Each structure stands twice: as C-alpha cells, then as structure tokens.
Short mmCIF file of C-alpha atoms in Angstrom, two decimals:
data_model
loop_
_atom_site.label_atom_id
_atom_site.label_comp_id
_atom_site.label_asym_id
_atom_site.label_seq_id
_atom_site.Cartn_x
_atom_site.Cartn_y
_atom_site.Cartn_z
CA MET A 1 -0.47 41.01 41.76
CA SER A 2 1.30 43.04 44.48
CA ASN A 3 4.75 42.14 45.72
CA GLY A 4 3.20 41.32 49.09
CA LEU A 5 0.87 38.66 47.61
CA GLU A 6 3.68 37.22 45.51
CA THR A 7 5.78 36.85 48.64
CA THR A 8 2.87 35.28 50.50
CA PHE A 9 2.26 32.65 47.82
CA ARG A 10 5.97 31.93 47.56
CA VAL A 11 6.14 31.25 51.30
CA LEU A 12 2.99 29.09 51.17
CA ARG A 13 4.42 27.14 48.25
CA GLU A 14 7.81 26.48 49.87
CA THR A 15 6.92 25.91 53.52
CA SER A 16 6.84 22.37 54.89
CA ASN A 17 3.95 23.27 57.21
CA GLU A 18 0.94 21.29 55.95
CA ALA A 19 -1.36 24.04 57.24
CA ALA A 20 -0.32 26.04 54.17
CA THR A 21 -2.32 23.59 52.03
CA PHE A 22 -5.56 24.48 53.81
CA VAL A 23 -4.91 28.17 53.20
CA LEU A 24 -4.21 27.57 49.52
CA VAL A 25 -7.29 25.36 49.06
CA ALA A 26 -9.45 28.10 50.54
CA ALA A 27 -7.85 30.57 48.11
CA LEU A 28 -9.05 28.40 45.19
CA ASP A 29 -12.54 29.82 45.84
CA SER A 30 -11.42 33.47 45.90
CA PRO A 31 -13.50 35.85 43.74
CA GLN A 32 -10.25 37.22 42.26
CA ALA A 33 -8.88 35.21 39.31
CA ALA A 34 -5.25 36.16 40.02
CA ILE A 35 -5.47 34.79 43.56
CA ARG A 36 -7.19 31.58 42.41
CA GLU A 37 -4.52 30.96 39.75
CA SER A 38 -1.63 31.67 42.15
CA ALA A 39 -3.12 29.35 44.75
CA LEU A 40 -3.61 26.64 42.10
CA ALA A 41 0.00 26.86 40.94
CA ALA A 42 1.25 26.75 44.56
CA ILE A 43 -0.86 23.67 45.42
CA LEU A 44 0.37 21.77 42.37
CA ALA A 45 3.98 22.75 43.09
CA ARG A 46 3.64 21.43 46.67
CA ARG A 47 2.28 18.05 45.34
CA SER A 48 0.10 17.82 48.43
CA ALA A 49 -2.34 14.89 48.22
CA SER A 50 -5.18 16.84 49.85
CA GLY A 51 -4.45 19.83 47.66
CA CYS A 52 -4.50 17.74 44.46
CA ARG A 53 -7.81 16.18 45.55
CA ALA A 54 -9.24 19.67 45.96
CA VAL A 55 -8.06 20.59 42.46
CA VAL A 56 -9.61 17.46 40.92
CA ASN A 57 -12.89 18.17 42.71
CA ARG A 58 -12.96 21.64 41.15
CA LEU A 59 -11.74 20.57 37.70
CA HIS A 60 -15.16 21.04 36.08
CA THR A 61 -15.29 24.67 37.28
CA LEU A 62 -11.87 25.76 36.00
CA ALA A 63 -11.58 28.24 33.15
CA GLU A 64 -9.15 27.81 30.28
CA ARG A 65 -6.14 29.49 31.88
CA PRO A 66 -6.33 27.51 35.16
CA ARG A 67 -6.75 24.31 33.14
CA ARG A 68 -3.50 25.05 31.34
CA ILE A 69 -1.80 25.43 34.74
CA VAL A 70 -3.19 22.05 35.81
CA TYR A 71 -2.07 20.43 32.55
CA GLN A 72 1.49 21.66 33.09
CA HIS A 73 1.57 19.90 36.50
CA GLN A 74 -0.35 16.75 35.55
CA GLU A 75 2.32 14.42 36.93
CA ALA A 76 1.31 15.47 40.44
CA MET A 77 -2.32 14.44 39.89
CA ALA A 78 -2.20 10.65 39.34
CA GLU A 79 -3.13 9.55 42.85
CA ALA A 80 -5.85 12.17 43.18
CA ILE A 81 -7.33 10.97 39.86
CA ARG A 82 -7.42 7.36 41.10
CA GLU A 83 -9.23 8.41 44.29
CA ALA A 84 -11.75 10.45 42.29
CA ILE A 85 -12.50 7.52 39.94
CA LEU A 86 -13.32 5.30 42.90
CA SER A 87 -15.34 8.02 44.67
CA ALA A 88 -19.01 7.50 45.41
CA ASP A 89 -19.62 11.14 44.50
CA GLU A 90 -20.75 11.45 40.89
CA GLN A 91 -19.08 14.81 40.23
CA ALA A 92 -15.79 13.65 41.73
CA CYS A 93 -15.92 10.47 39.62
CA SER A 94 -16.76 12.50 36.54
CA ASN A 95 -13.82 14.84 37.21
CA GLY A 96 -11.51 11.87 37.71
CA CYS A 97 -12.61 10.38 34.37
CA LEU A 98 -12.20 13.76 32.69
CA ALA A 99 -8.65 14.13 34.03
CA ALA A 100 -7.68 10.55 33.11
CA ALA A 101 -8.71 11.06 29.48
CA TRP A 102 -7.40 14.64 29.29
CA PHE A 103 -3.96 13.86 30.77
CA ARG A 104 -3.79 10.46 29.02
CA GLU A 105 -3.11 9.03 32.45
CA TYR A 106 -2.64 5.42 31.31
CA GLU A 107 -1.57 4.16 34.71
CA VAL A 108 -5.11 4.60 36.03
CA MET A 109 -6.54 2.11 33.53
CA PRO A 110 -6.32 -0.79 36.04
CA THR A 111 -8.29 1.41 38.46
CA LEU A 112 -10.97 1.93 35.80
CA VAL A 113 -11.11 -1.84 35.19
CA HIS A 114 -11.43 -2.52 38.92
CA ALA A 115 -14.24 0.04 39.25
CA LEU A 116 -16.09 -1.50 36.30
CA GLU A 117 -15.74 -5.03 37.66
CA SER A 118 -16.95 -3.85 41.07
CA GLY A 119 -20.26 -2.80 39.56
CA SER A 120 -19.88 0.95 40.02
CA ARG A 121 -23.11 2.82 39.43
CA TYR A 122 -21.13 5.11 37.14
CA GLY A 123 -20.16 2.20 34.89
CA GLU A 124 -21.16 3.86 31.63
CA MET A 125 -18.95 6.88 32.33
CA LEU A 126 -16.06 4.70 33.54
CA GLY A 127 -16.38 2.44 30.49
CA ARG A 128 -16.22 5.40 28.08
CA THR A 129 -13.14 6.69 29.87
CA LEU A 130 -11.43 3.29 29.73
CA VAL A 131 -12.03 2.97 25.96
CA GLU A 132 -10.98 6.56 25.31
CA THR A 133 -7.77 6.14 27.33
CA ALA A 134 -6.97 2.81 25.64
CA ASP A 135 -7.55 4.42 22.24
CA SER A 136 -5.13 7.24 23.12
CA LEU A 137 -2.49 4.70 24.16
CA CYS A 138 -3.12 2.77 20.93
CA ARG A 139 -2.44 5.93 18.91
CA ASP A 140 0.71 6.62 20.92
CA LEU A 141 1.94 3.10 20.17
CA ALA A 142 1.58 3.79 16.44
CA ASP A 143 3.20 7.24 16.60
CA PRO A 144 7.00 7.17 16.07
CA ASN A 145 7.25 10.75 17.35
CA VAL A 146 5.37 10.20 20.60
CA ASP A 147 6.54 12.17 23.62
CA LEU A 148 8.35 9.65 25.86
CA ARG A 149 8.45 11.89 28.92
CA ARG A 150 5.36 10.12 30.28
CA GLY A 151 7.07 6.75 29.72
CA ASP A 152 7.58 4.25 26.96
CA PRO A 153 4.08 3.41 25.68
CA GLN A 154 5.15 -0.20 24.99
CA LEU A 155 6.05 -0.74 28.64
CA VAL A 156 2.81 0.92 29.74
CA ARG A 157 0.86 -1.36 27.41
CA TRP A 158 2.35 -4.53 28.87
CA ARG A 159 1.55 -3.40 32.41
CA VAL A 160 -2.02 -2.49 31.51
CA LEU A 161 -2.61 -5.63 29.44
CA GLU A 162 -2.05 -7.90 32.44
CA ASP A 163 -5.12 -6.45 34.13
CA LEU A 164 -7.17 -6.38 30.95
CA GLU A 165 -6.41 -10.03 30.09
CA ARG A 166 -7.43 -11.20 33.55
CA SER A 167 -10.60 -9.15 33.34
CA VAL A 168 -11.51 -10.51 29.89
CA GLU A 169 -11.21 -14.04 31.30
CA ARG A 170 -13.78 -12.99 33.92
CA PHE A 171 -16.15 -11.51 31.34
CA HIS A 172 -19.01 -13.79 32.41
CA LEU A 173 -18.91 -12.14 35.84
CA HIS A 174 -18.97 -8.45 34.86
CA GLN A 175 -20.30 -8.41 31.24
CA ARG A 176 -18.54 -5.09 30.51
CA ALA A 177 -18.00 -4.82 26.75
CA GLU A 178 -15.78 -1.76 27.28
CA ILE A 179 -13.13 -3.96 28.89
CA VAL A 180 -13.12 -6.18 25.79
CA THR A 181 -12.83 -3.11 23.57
CA ALA A 182 -9.87 -1.76 25.56
CA PHE A 183 -8.24 -5.19 25.42
CA LEU A 184 -8.59 -5.36 21.62
CA LEU A 185 -7.21 -1.85 21.23
CA LEU A 186 -3.98 -2.76 23.00
CA VAL A 187 -3.41 -6.43 22.17
CA ASN A 188 -1.63 -7.82 19.10
CA ARG A 189 -2.76 -10.78 17.02
CA ASP A 190 -0.23 -13.17 18.62
CA ASN A 191 -1.58 -12.64 22.12
CA ILE A 192 -2.27 -16.05 23.68
CA THR A 193 -5.51 -14.97 25.33
CA LEU A 194 -6.89 -13.50 22.10
CA LYS A 195 -5.93 -16.58 20.08
CA ARG A 196 -7.57 -18.85 22.63
CA ILE A 197 -10.79 -16.85 22.51
CA LEU A 198 -10.92 -16.94 18.70
CA LEU A 199 -10.19 -20.67 18.59
CA GLU A 200 -12.84 -21.52 21.22
CA PRO A 201 -16.35 -20.40 20.20
CA HIS A 202 -17.59 -21.42 23.65
CA HIS A 203 -15.17 -19.10 25.45
CA VAL A 204 -16.95 -16.73 27.84
CA ALA A 205 -15.67 -13.69 25.90
CA PHE A 206 -16.02 -15.06 22.34
CA ALA A 207 -19.36 -13.41 21.61
CA ALA A 208 -18.17 -10.03 22.93
CA VAL A 209 -14.94 -10.22 20.90
CA ALA A 210 -16.86 -11.28 17.78
CA GLU A 211 -19.33 -8.43 18.17
CA GLU A 212 -16.54 -5.88 18.61
CA PHE A 213 -14.65 -7.20 15.58
CA SER A 214 -17.85 -7.21 13.54
CA GLN A 215 -18.99 -3.67 14.37
CA SER A 216 -16.19 -1.49 15.72
CA ALA A 217 -15.11 1.46 13.62
CA SER A 218 -12.10 2.12 15.88
CA ALA A 219 -8.91 2.28 13.84
CA GLY A 220 -7.06 0.17 16.41
CA VAL A 221 -9.63 -2.64 16.42
CA VAL A 222 -9.90 -2.61 12.61
CA ARG A 223 -6.11 -2.71 12.31
CA LEU A 224 -5.97 -5.71 14.67
CA LEU A 225 -8.65 -7.61 12.74
CA LEU A 226 -6.98 -6.92 9.40
CA SER A 227 -3.62 -8.07 10.75
CA PHE A 228 -4.96 -11.64 10.70
CA VAL A 229 -4.79 -11.54 6.91
CA ASP A 230 -1.00 -11.72 7.36
CA ASP A 231 -1.08 -14.36 10.10
CA PRO A 232 0.36 -17.74 9.00
CA GLN A 233 -1.97 -19.37 11.55
CA ALA A 234 -4.97 -17.10 11.25
CA PRO A 235 -8.03 -18.43 13.12
CA SER A 236 -10.96 -19.19 10.80
CA ALA A 237 -13.16 -17.09 13.07
CA ALA A 238 -11.09 -13.96 12.36
CA LEU A 239 -11.23 -14.48 8.60
CA GLY A 240 -14.97 -15.10 8.86
CA MET A 241 -15.43 -11.79 10.69
CA ILE A 242 -13.52 -10.02 7.92
CA SER A 243 -15.73 -11.59 5.26
CA ARG A 244 -18.94 -10.57 7.03
CA ARG A 245 -18.15 -6.89 7.40
CA CYS A 246 -19.55 -4.59 4.73
CA ASP A 247 -19.35 -1.14 6.31
CA GLU A 248 -17.69 1.40 4.05
CA ARG A 249 -14.79 2.42 6.30
CA PHE A 250 -13.81 -1.16 7.02
CA LEU A 251 -13.92 -2.15 3.35
CA ALA A 252 -11.76 0.85 2.45
CA SER A 253 -9.19 -0.18 5.08
CA LEU A 254 -9.19 -3.82 3.92
CA LEU A 255 -8.86 -2.98 0.23
CA HIS A 256 -6.17 -0.37 0.76
CA LYS A 257 -4.20 -2.94 2.74
CA LEU A 258 -4.52 -5.49 -0.06
CA ALA A 259 -3.47 -2.89 -2.64
CA ARG A 260 -0.23 -1.99 -0.89
CA GLU A 261 0.82 -5.38 0.52
CA SER A 262 1.19 -8.84 -0.95
CA SER A 263 2.68 -12.06 0.38
CA PRO A 264 2.23 -15.84 0.07
CA VAL A 265 0.67 -15.91 3.55
CA GLN A 266 -1.83 -13.25 2.56
CA ALA A 267 -2.68 -15.14 -0.65
CA HIS A 268 -3.24 -18.32 1.37
CA ASN A 269 -5.59 -16.58 3.79
CA LEU A 270 -7.54 -14.94 0.98
CA ARG A 271 -8.19 -18.38 -0.51
CA ARG A 272 -9.72 -19.39 2.84
CA ILE A 273 -12.38 -16.68 2.43
CA ASN A 274 -15.25 -18.32 0.54
CA SER A 275 -17.93 -15.66 0.93
CA LEU A 276 -18.31 -11.90 1.18
CA ALA A 277 -21.35 -10.30 2.77
CA TRP A 278 -21.37 -7.54 0.16
CA ILE A 279 -20.80 -9.66 -2.94
CA GLU A 280 -24.26 -9.12 -4.44
CA ASP A 281 -23.73 -5.34 -4.34
CA SER A 282 -20.06 -5.56 -5.28
CA LEU A 283 -20.26 -3.68 -8.60
CA GLY A 284 -21.98 -0.68 -7.03
CA ILE A 285 -19.63 -0.67 -4.06
CA VAL A 286 -16.48 -1.02 -6.18
CA ALA A 287 -17.62 1.78 -8.49
CA GLY A 288 -17.61 4.22 -5.56
CA LEU A 289 -14.15 3.30 -4.26
CA ASP A 290 -11.01 5.35 -4.78
CA GLU A 291 -8.41 3.98 -7.18
CA GLN A 292 -6.23 2.27 -4.57
CA ALA A 293 -9.26 0.53 -3.07
CA GLN A 294 -10.30 -0.60 -6.57
CA HIS A 295 -6.83 -2.10 -6.97
CA GLY A 296 -7.34 -3.91 -3.66
CA ALA A 297 -10.77 -5.12 -4.84
CA VAL A 298 -9.12 -6.84 -7.80
CA ARG A 299 -6.73 -8.64 -5.45
CA LEU A 300 -9.56 -9.63 -3.13
CA PHE A 301 -11.83 -11.08 -5.81
CA MET A 302 -8.95 -12.78 -7.60
CA GLY A 303 -7.60 -14.25 -4.36
CA ALA A 304 -10.76 -15.19 -2.45
CA SER A 305 -12.73 -18.35 -3.21
CA VAL A 306 -15.95 -16.51 -4.08
CA GLY A 307 -16.51 -17.67 -7.66
CA ARG A 308 -14.84 -16.84 -10.97
CA SER A 309 -17.98 -15.21 -12.38
CA TYR A 310 -17.99 -12.53 -9.68
CA ALA A 311 -14.29 -11.91 -10.20
CA PHE A 312 -14.70 -11.57 -13.96
CA GLU A 313 -17.52 -9.05 -13.60
CA ILE A 314 -15.34 -6.94 -11.31
CA ILE A 315 -12.43 -7.16 -13.78
CA LYS A 316 -14.67 -6.23 -16.70
CA HIS A 317 -16.22 -3.29 -14.87
CA LEU A 318 -12.91 -1.84 -13.73
CA LEU A 319 -11.19 -2.33 -17.09
CA LEU A 320 -13.96 -0.42 -18.86
CA VAL A 321 -14.81 2.35 -16.35
CA GLY A 322 -12.46 1.96 -13.38
CA LYS A 323 -10.05 4.51 -11.97
CA PRO A 324 -6.36 4.32 -13.07
CA ALA A 325 -4.95 1.97 -10.41
CA GLY A 326 -8.03 -0.26 -10.50
CA ARG A 327 -8.03 -0.35 -14.29
CA ARG A 328 -4.38 -1.35 -14.44
CA ALA A 329 -4.85 -4.08 -11.85
CA ALA A 330 -7.86 -5.36 -13.80
CA ALA A 331 -5.81 -5.47 -17.02
CA GLU A 332 -3.17 -7.60 -15.31
CA ALA A 333 -5.76 -9.89 -13.73
CA LEU A 334 -7.49 -10.47 -17.08
CA ALA A 335 -4.60 -12.80 -17.96
CA ASP A 336 -6.25 -15.44 -15.73
CA PHE A 337 -9.39 -15.55 -17.88
CA ARG A 338 -9.90 -17.22 -21.25
CA GLY A 339 -12.70 -17.24 -23.78
CA ALA A 340 -14.26 -14.96 -26.36
CA GLU A 341 -15.48 -12.36 -23.86
CA ALA A 342 -12.06 -12.07 -22.22
CA ASN A 343 -10.41 -11.78 -25.66
CA GLU A 344 -12.83 -9.02 -26.61
CA LEU A 345 -11.90 -7.14 -23.43
CA VAL A 346 -8.23 -7.42 -24.35
CA LEU A 347 -8.88 -5.84 -27.75
CA LEU A 348 -10.93 -3.05 -26.17
CA GLY A 349 -8.24 -2.42 -23.58
CA LEU A 350 -5.52 -2.15 -26.23
CA GLU A 351 -7.29 0.96 -27.52
CA HIS A 352 -7.20 2.59 -24.09
CA GLU A 353 -5.15 5.74 -23.66
CA ASP A 354 -3.47 4.45 -20.47
CA PRO A 355 -0.09 2.99 -21.54
CA TYR A 356 0.08 0.74 -18.46
CA VAL A 357 -3.22 -0.87 -19.41
CA GLN A 358 -1.91 -1.38 -22.95
CA ALA A 359 1.34 -2.87 -21.65
CA ALA A 360 -0.48 -5.34 -19.39
CA LEU A 361 -2.70 -6.50 -22.25
CA VAL A 362 0.10 -6.66 -24.80
CA SER A 363 1.66 -9.39 -22.69
CA GLN A 364 -1.48 -11.52 -23.16
CA LEU A 365 -1.98 -11.28 -26.92
CA ARG A 366 0.12 -14.17 -28.17
CA SER A 367 -0.75 -16.56 -25.34
CA ARG A 368 -4.44 -16.25 -26.25
CA GLY A 369 -3.86 -17.45 -29.80
CA MET A 370 -5.84 -14.53 -31.19
CA PRO A 371 -5.74 -13.98 -34.98
CA GLY A 372 -3.60 -11.03 -36.02
CA ALA A 373 -1.71 -10.93 -32.71
CA LEU A 374 1.72 -10.49 -34.33
CA PRO A 375 0.75 -7.57 -36.60
CA ARG A 376 -0.86 -5.83 -33.62
CA LEU A 377 2.30 -6.28 -31.58
CA LEU A 378 4.46 -4.96 -34.39
CA ARG A 379 2.36 -1.84 -34.72
CA LEU A 380 2.75 -1.20 -31.01
CA VAL A 381 6.56 -1.33 -31.23
CA ASP A 382 6.34 2.27 -32.42
CA SER A 383 4.18 3.33 -29.45
CA PRO A 384 5.17 6.72 -27.99
CA HIS A 385 5.17 5.10 -24.54
CA ASP A 386 8.31 3.32 -23.33
CA VAL A 387 6.33 0.93 -21.12
CA VAL A 388 4.35 -0.32 -24.14
CA GLN A 389 7.46 -0.67 -26.28
CA LYS A 390 9.14 -2.71 -23.56
CA ALA A 391 6.12 -4.98 -23.18
CA VAL A 392 6.06 -5.63 -26.92
CA ARG A 393 9.76 -6.40 -27.05
CA ASP A 394 9.54 -8.67 -24.02
CA ASN A 395 6.82 -10.64 -25.78
CA LEU A 396 8.78 -10.85 -29.03
CA ALA A 397 12.04 -11.71 -27.34
CA GLU A 398 12.70 -14.49 -29.85
CA PHE A 399 13.24 -11.83 -32.52
CA SER A 400 16.66 -11.00 -31.08
CA PHE A 401 19.84 -10.17 -32.94
CA ALA A 402 21.71 -12.94 -31.10
CA ARG A 403 19.32 -15.63 -32.37
CA PHE A 404 19.25 -14.12 -35.85
CA LEU A 405 23.05 -14.10 -35.95
CA ALA A 406 23.26 -17.72 -34.79
CA ALA A 407 20.79 -18.95 -37.43
CA PHE A 408 21.71 -16.61 -40.28
CA ASP A 409 23.82 -19.08 -42.27
CA THR A 410 20.97 -21.63 -42.33
CA LEU A 411 18.35 -19.25 -43.74
CA ASP A 412 17.54 -18.59 -47.38
CA ALA A 413 17.57 -15.06 -48.78
CA GLU A 414 13.84 -14.41 -48.41
CA VAL A 415 13.75 -15.56 -44.80
CA ARG A 416 16.90 -13.60 -43.99
CA ARG A 417 15.29 -10.39 -45.15
CA SER A 418 11.84 -10.87 -43.60
CA THR A 419 13.30 -11.98 -40.29
CA GLY A 420 16.06 -9.38 -40.34
CA LEU A 421 13.56 -6.56 -40.74
CA LEU A 422 11.63 -7.85 -37.72
CA VAL A 423 14.79 -8.16 -35.62
CA ARG A 424 15.82 -4.61 -36.46
CA LYS A 425 12.41 -3.28 -35.50
CA ILE A 426 12.06 -5.27 -32.28
CA ASP A 427 15.54 -5.61 -30.75
CA PRO A 428 16.82 -2.18 -29.61
CA GLN A 429 20.35 -3.65 -29.40
CA ALA A 430 20.35 -4.91 -32.98
CA ILE A 431 22.24 -1.97 -34.50
CA PRO A 432 24.94 -1.72 -31.76
CA LEU A 433 25.49 -5.49 -31.94
CA LEU A 434 25.68 -5.39 -35.74
CA ALA A 435 28.30 -2.61 -35.52
CA ALA A 436 30.29 -4.78 -33.10
CA GLU A 437 30.13 -7.71 -35.55
CA LEU A 438 31.49 -5.47 -38.32
CA GLN A 439 34.54 -4.83 -36.13
CA SER A 440 35.13 -8.51 -35.32
CA LYS A 441 38.68 -9.84 -35.58
CA LEU A 442 37.43 -12.82 -37.55
CA ARG A 443 37.19 -12.33 -41.32
CA ILE A 444 34.20 -14.63 -41.68
CA ARG A 445 32.21 -12.72 -39.08
CA ARG A 446 32.92 -9.39 -40.77
CA LEU A 447 31.75 -10.78 -44.11
CA ARG A 448 28.61 -12.23 -42.55
CA ALA A 449 27.90 -8.92 -40.79
CA LEU A 450 27.91 -7.17 -44.16
CA GLU A 451 25.30 -9.61 -45.41
CA ILE A 452 23.26 -9.15 -42.26
CA ALA A 453 23.38 -5.36 -42.63
CA GLU A 454 21.76 -5.67 -46.04
CA ALA A 455 19.23 -8.27 -44.87
CA MET A 456 18.18 -5.98 -42.02
CA ASP A 457 18.18 -2.91 -44.32
CA ALA A 458 20.54 -1.37 -41.79
CA VAL A 459 23.39 -0.27 -44.06
CA ALA A 460 22.68 3.40 -43.46
CA ALA A 461 22.60 2.85 -39.70
CA VAL A 462 26.10 1.31 -39.65
CA GLU A 463 27.49 3.13 -42.66
CA ARG A 464 30.53 4.45 -40.80
CA SER A 465 31.55 0.96 -39.67
CA ILE A 466 31.12 -0.40 -43.21
CA ALA A 467 33.09 2.51 -44.65
CA ASP A 468 35.98 1.62 -42.34
CA LEU A 469 36.03 -1.87 -43.86
CA ARG A 470 37.07 -0.41 -47.25
CA PHE A 471 40.52 -0.24 -45.73
CA ASP A 472 40.39 -3.73 -44.24
CA GLN A 473 43.56 -5.81 -44.66
CA ASP A 474 41.52 -8.58 -46.31
CA ILE A 475 40.70 -7.88 -49.95
CA ALA A 476 37.50 -9.93 -49.83
CA VAL A 477 36.19 -7.79 -46.95
CA ARG A 478 37.20 -4.58 -48.75
CA THR A 479 35.44 -5.68 -51.90
CA ALA A 480 32.28 -6.76 -50.08
CA ALA A 481 32.12 -3.50 -48.12
CA ALA A 482 32.47 -1.40 -51.25
CA ALA A 483 29.76 -3.44 -52.98
CA VAL A 484 27.36 -3.06 -50.03
CA LEU A 485 27.87 0.72 -49.94
CA ALA A 486 27.37 0.97 -53.72
CA ARG A 487 24.10 -0.98 -53.58
CA SER A 488 22.92 1.14 -50.65
CA ALA A 489 23.67 4.36 -52.54
CA ALA A 490 21.76 3.13 -55.58
CA GLU A 491 18.81 2.13 -53.40
CA SER A 492 18.82 5.55 -51.71
CA HIS A 493 18.69 7.20 -55.14
CA ARG A 494 15.64 5.19 -56.09
CA ARG A 495 13.89 6.28 -52.88
CA LEU A 496 14.20 10.02 -53.57
CA PRO A 497 10.85 11.86 -53.93
CA ALA A 498 9.48 11.95 -57.47
CA ASP A 499 9.40 15.76 -57.59
CA SER A 500 13.10 16.05 -56.88
CA GLY A 501 13.98 15.24 -60.47
CA LEU A 502 16.54 12.70 -59.24
CA ALA A 503 14.33 9.73 -58.46
CA GLY A 504 14.01 6.63 -60.50
CA PRO A 505 10.70 5.01 -61.42
CA GLU A 506 7.99 5.15 -58.74
CA LYS A 507 8.10 2.10 -56.46
CA SER A 508 5.38 0.35 -54.51
CA PRO A 509 5.61 0.02 -50.71
CA ALA A 510 6.79 -3.55 -51.18
CA ASP A 511 9.91 -2.18 -52.88
CA LEU A 512 10.80 0.23 -50.10
CA GLY A 513 13.75 -0.60 -47.88
CA PRO A 514 13.90 0.99 -44.42
CA LEU A 515 11.27 -0.21 -41.97
CA ASP A 516 10.53 3.30 -40.78
CA VAL A 517 8.81 4.10 -44.10
CA TRP A 518 6.78 0.90 -44.13
CA PRO A 519 3.17 0.96 -42.95
CA LEU A 520 3.76 -2.51 -41.41
CA PRO A 521 6.70 -4.94 -41.71
CA PRO A 522 6.00 -8.26 -43.43
CA PRO A 523 5.20 -11.34 -41.31
CA PRO A 524 7.98 -13.88 -40.77
CA HIS A 525 8.46 -16.51 -43.40
CA PRO A 526 7.03 -19.92 -42.45
CA ASN A 527 10.53 -21.38 -42.66
CA SER A 528 11.95 -18.72 -40.37
CA PHE A 529 14.14 -19.76 -37.43
CA ILE A 530 11.53 -18.31 -35.04
#
C-alpha cells in the first residue's frame, strides 16, 4: 500500500468526525484486498457502533486474513453481536450467532435466552449457539490455564446462570430444551433450582432435565450427573438416571470415576442403585472395556444392590480373562464370596503370573479353611515377587520371632525346632533379632539365644555373634557358644556333597538342616504355641 493510502487510513482511524465511518464502511466493499483489510482494521480501532454492525453483517463474506483481524479486535464487537442476534434478518442473525460462538462471547447468552423465549423464527439456530457457547464456558471453567483476559469464567457463569435459572422455571411457556441443556452445562449439583427439579417429578422442567440427563453425550452434562454419586443427599431421581443409561461413553465415564475414587458417601449411593439397564449384557460389555473401566465395573457390581449372582459372574470373568487392573480388582473382591466355586477360583488365581493377583488371593487362603493352605503359603514365601512375599508374611504374622522368643521356654525340643524353622522362613527380622539377643546384657537371654539359634538352624547366619561369645565373661556362655559352633561344624561336614570325599553317610531330606535346601518345611507341631 502506498504512503498516501496509509496516511489516509491513519487519518480516518484517528479522526473524531463520524463521517469517517461511512467512508470506511464503503471501503469494506472495495475490489482490492489491501484496501478492504485496512478499512476493516480502522473501523475496529474506532469502535464505532455502526462500523461494527457493518463488519458483523459482512462476517460470512470475510476471508481468512480479515477474520483474523476481526478476532484480534473482538472486544469491540459485543454490542453489534447482540443487535445481530435480535435482528429479523436471517443472515444478520446467523452472523451474530457465528460471532458469539467464535469469539466465545459469553455475555450475549442472556440475549440468546431472551430471543429463544420470545419465539424467534430462528430458534433452532439460536438454540445451537446457546448450547455451543455454554459448552465453551463449561470447558473454560474446567481449564486451570484458561485465558482470564476476557474475565473470570466463574463470575461470568454466575451472571449467566441467573437468566438461565429464571428461564428454566418458565419452561412450560417456551419449551426450549436448549435452555435446559445450557443450564445443566453451567450449574453444579448443589444448585437449589436443580435440586428442586429433581426432587419434584411434577416440576415443569423435570421431564426436560430427565431427558437431557438420560441422553446427553456432552462431557459437562455427564460430569454433572456423575457428581451425584458423591452427593451425601443425592436425589433418587439422579441415581435412577445413572442406572438407566447404557451408552458406551457414559458407562466408560462412570466406571473410570468409580475406579479412581472411593468414599463412604459413594458406597452409600451405590447401594441405593438396585438395577442397571445393561445388566443382562454385562459380561459382553465388561469384556470390551479398558482395564480401568473393568476395575470400576468390579466396584459397581460389588457396591450396587443388583444381586450377588451378577457380581460373582463379573468377578469370575475378570479374574480368568480380564485386563490387569480389572483382574486385580476381581481378585480382591473375591474375598466377599464363599463356597466351592469361589475356592476353586482362588486356586486358579494363585497360578496366575500377575503377582498382584497372587498377593490378593494369598490373603484369602487361610480364612477359607481350605485344606493344604499352610503348605501353599509356605511355598509362596520364596516367591520372586516382593508383593507376594509380603502378603504371605502378613498372613502368617503369628510366626514371628517375638512370639517364638516369648514362648520358647515352654516348648519341647520337637516343637522348638519345627516352629523355629517356620519363624526363620517367615519373619524377615528373625535373624537380626536373634543377633540382638546374642548380644543381650542378661546371661540367661544369651544362653537362650544360643538354643534358639540351633532350633532355628540359624547358627551359620549368626556365626560371628556366637563366635564373639567364646570370649564372654561368663564361663557357662563361653562353653555353650563353643559347643554350638562345634555341633554346627560337624553338621556342615555331614552336608558336604558325596563326591567331595569329605562327606559322611548320605542323609535323607528329613536330616538336612538349613531351610533353603528343604523342598518344604515341616508343618507346625500340634502342641506349638501358634
């Protein structure tokens, strides 16, 4: 553009003479793109009402570059957008709706509501714009990084909600479902108007709210409906709407929520759900869910009052063929079921490669009274997975060194050895605690610790501590320590491999000492302290 034209447009932009606006509006229709764009920028900079109306009226004709210019000056367009929305001209109304949605001009939402209530012949277009604008505001409310230059979205919501609430109360007069949708997108579950509608089935807007809750795929409406699961005073109607929905996206949202959140209030509300519209197809539906949703399905079926048989079938299915998170949740939930079939599932699950499934089922073995539970637990002490080892030890907590130490003097020799071997295998603190006992200041405790070391077949593990006792000030302790070390050395000689030429006669497994060479430790004696 020539310097002369630049100067002309600068003068037209800066002059206070309103006649400049008419010149600039005429320039919007110039055949030359550079002139049209310069005129557009000048009009928007002047913030002239008539100029902004002219821009809105031409919005549908603007190319990409002019649209970017308009977008950069959108704050000047609010009043012109309101006038266009209320216009009797279809193209002007369409342009106003386009600008409202494009600029996310939330302040025009009351104008859209008024136009809808007034019975505008462009109601369908206005309704779409209202819902689209409300949905944009809903997303802004959930976005922590939202641009606040257009205002705090929370404050905008409260201003807009006043008009929406009043309009919802007049639903019988206008019958515009879009107003209900916009209301649900922006309201929270504690809103007095919403609660009153849900608690009064004869409310003029109840049917419209119920239909929206039952069918809407909008993330904002779904989020609002699901929030009632956490409401201490959740209306029965809301929980009923949740139970009747069976569309895939809603179920995924519900089950993901249940998988990641848990509370007493949520558990209480789940118990109030006594039916699910999709329960007859539940196995097929659950099979197609991702693992987090399968986890949520376990919580739903275990928490809702829909029948134990349905819950058990879900647990069984997920434990056998579910995805990792669902399978683990099913293993934990199986603890609530008894009987031969549940016991069989526990045994099958113990063979699973997932250590978290094994750990969950390990915790159930003894409480079920299943034959051979203790030997199974003892074999799993040597699992390569820490989580399984911990579960086993937690469930055999009575085999602790502290209890063994307290009862040691009351046990006979056979029980001391059988129980001591179990304690050594199960209690990871057994050896450190035994070493501490060997260093006790009390003579009687040191002597007893020497006996315990032999009973637990742990002499080699605490050999250094026992060796130190050969120099103990008490002769009885010195003598006992020397005797223990001598017996241990002789036992070690007998354990040498036969082909070494140093071993004694071949021994059976029952004669072997250390637990780590046993195929399985012996069961506790019936007179054990356990």
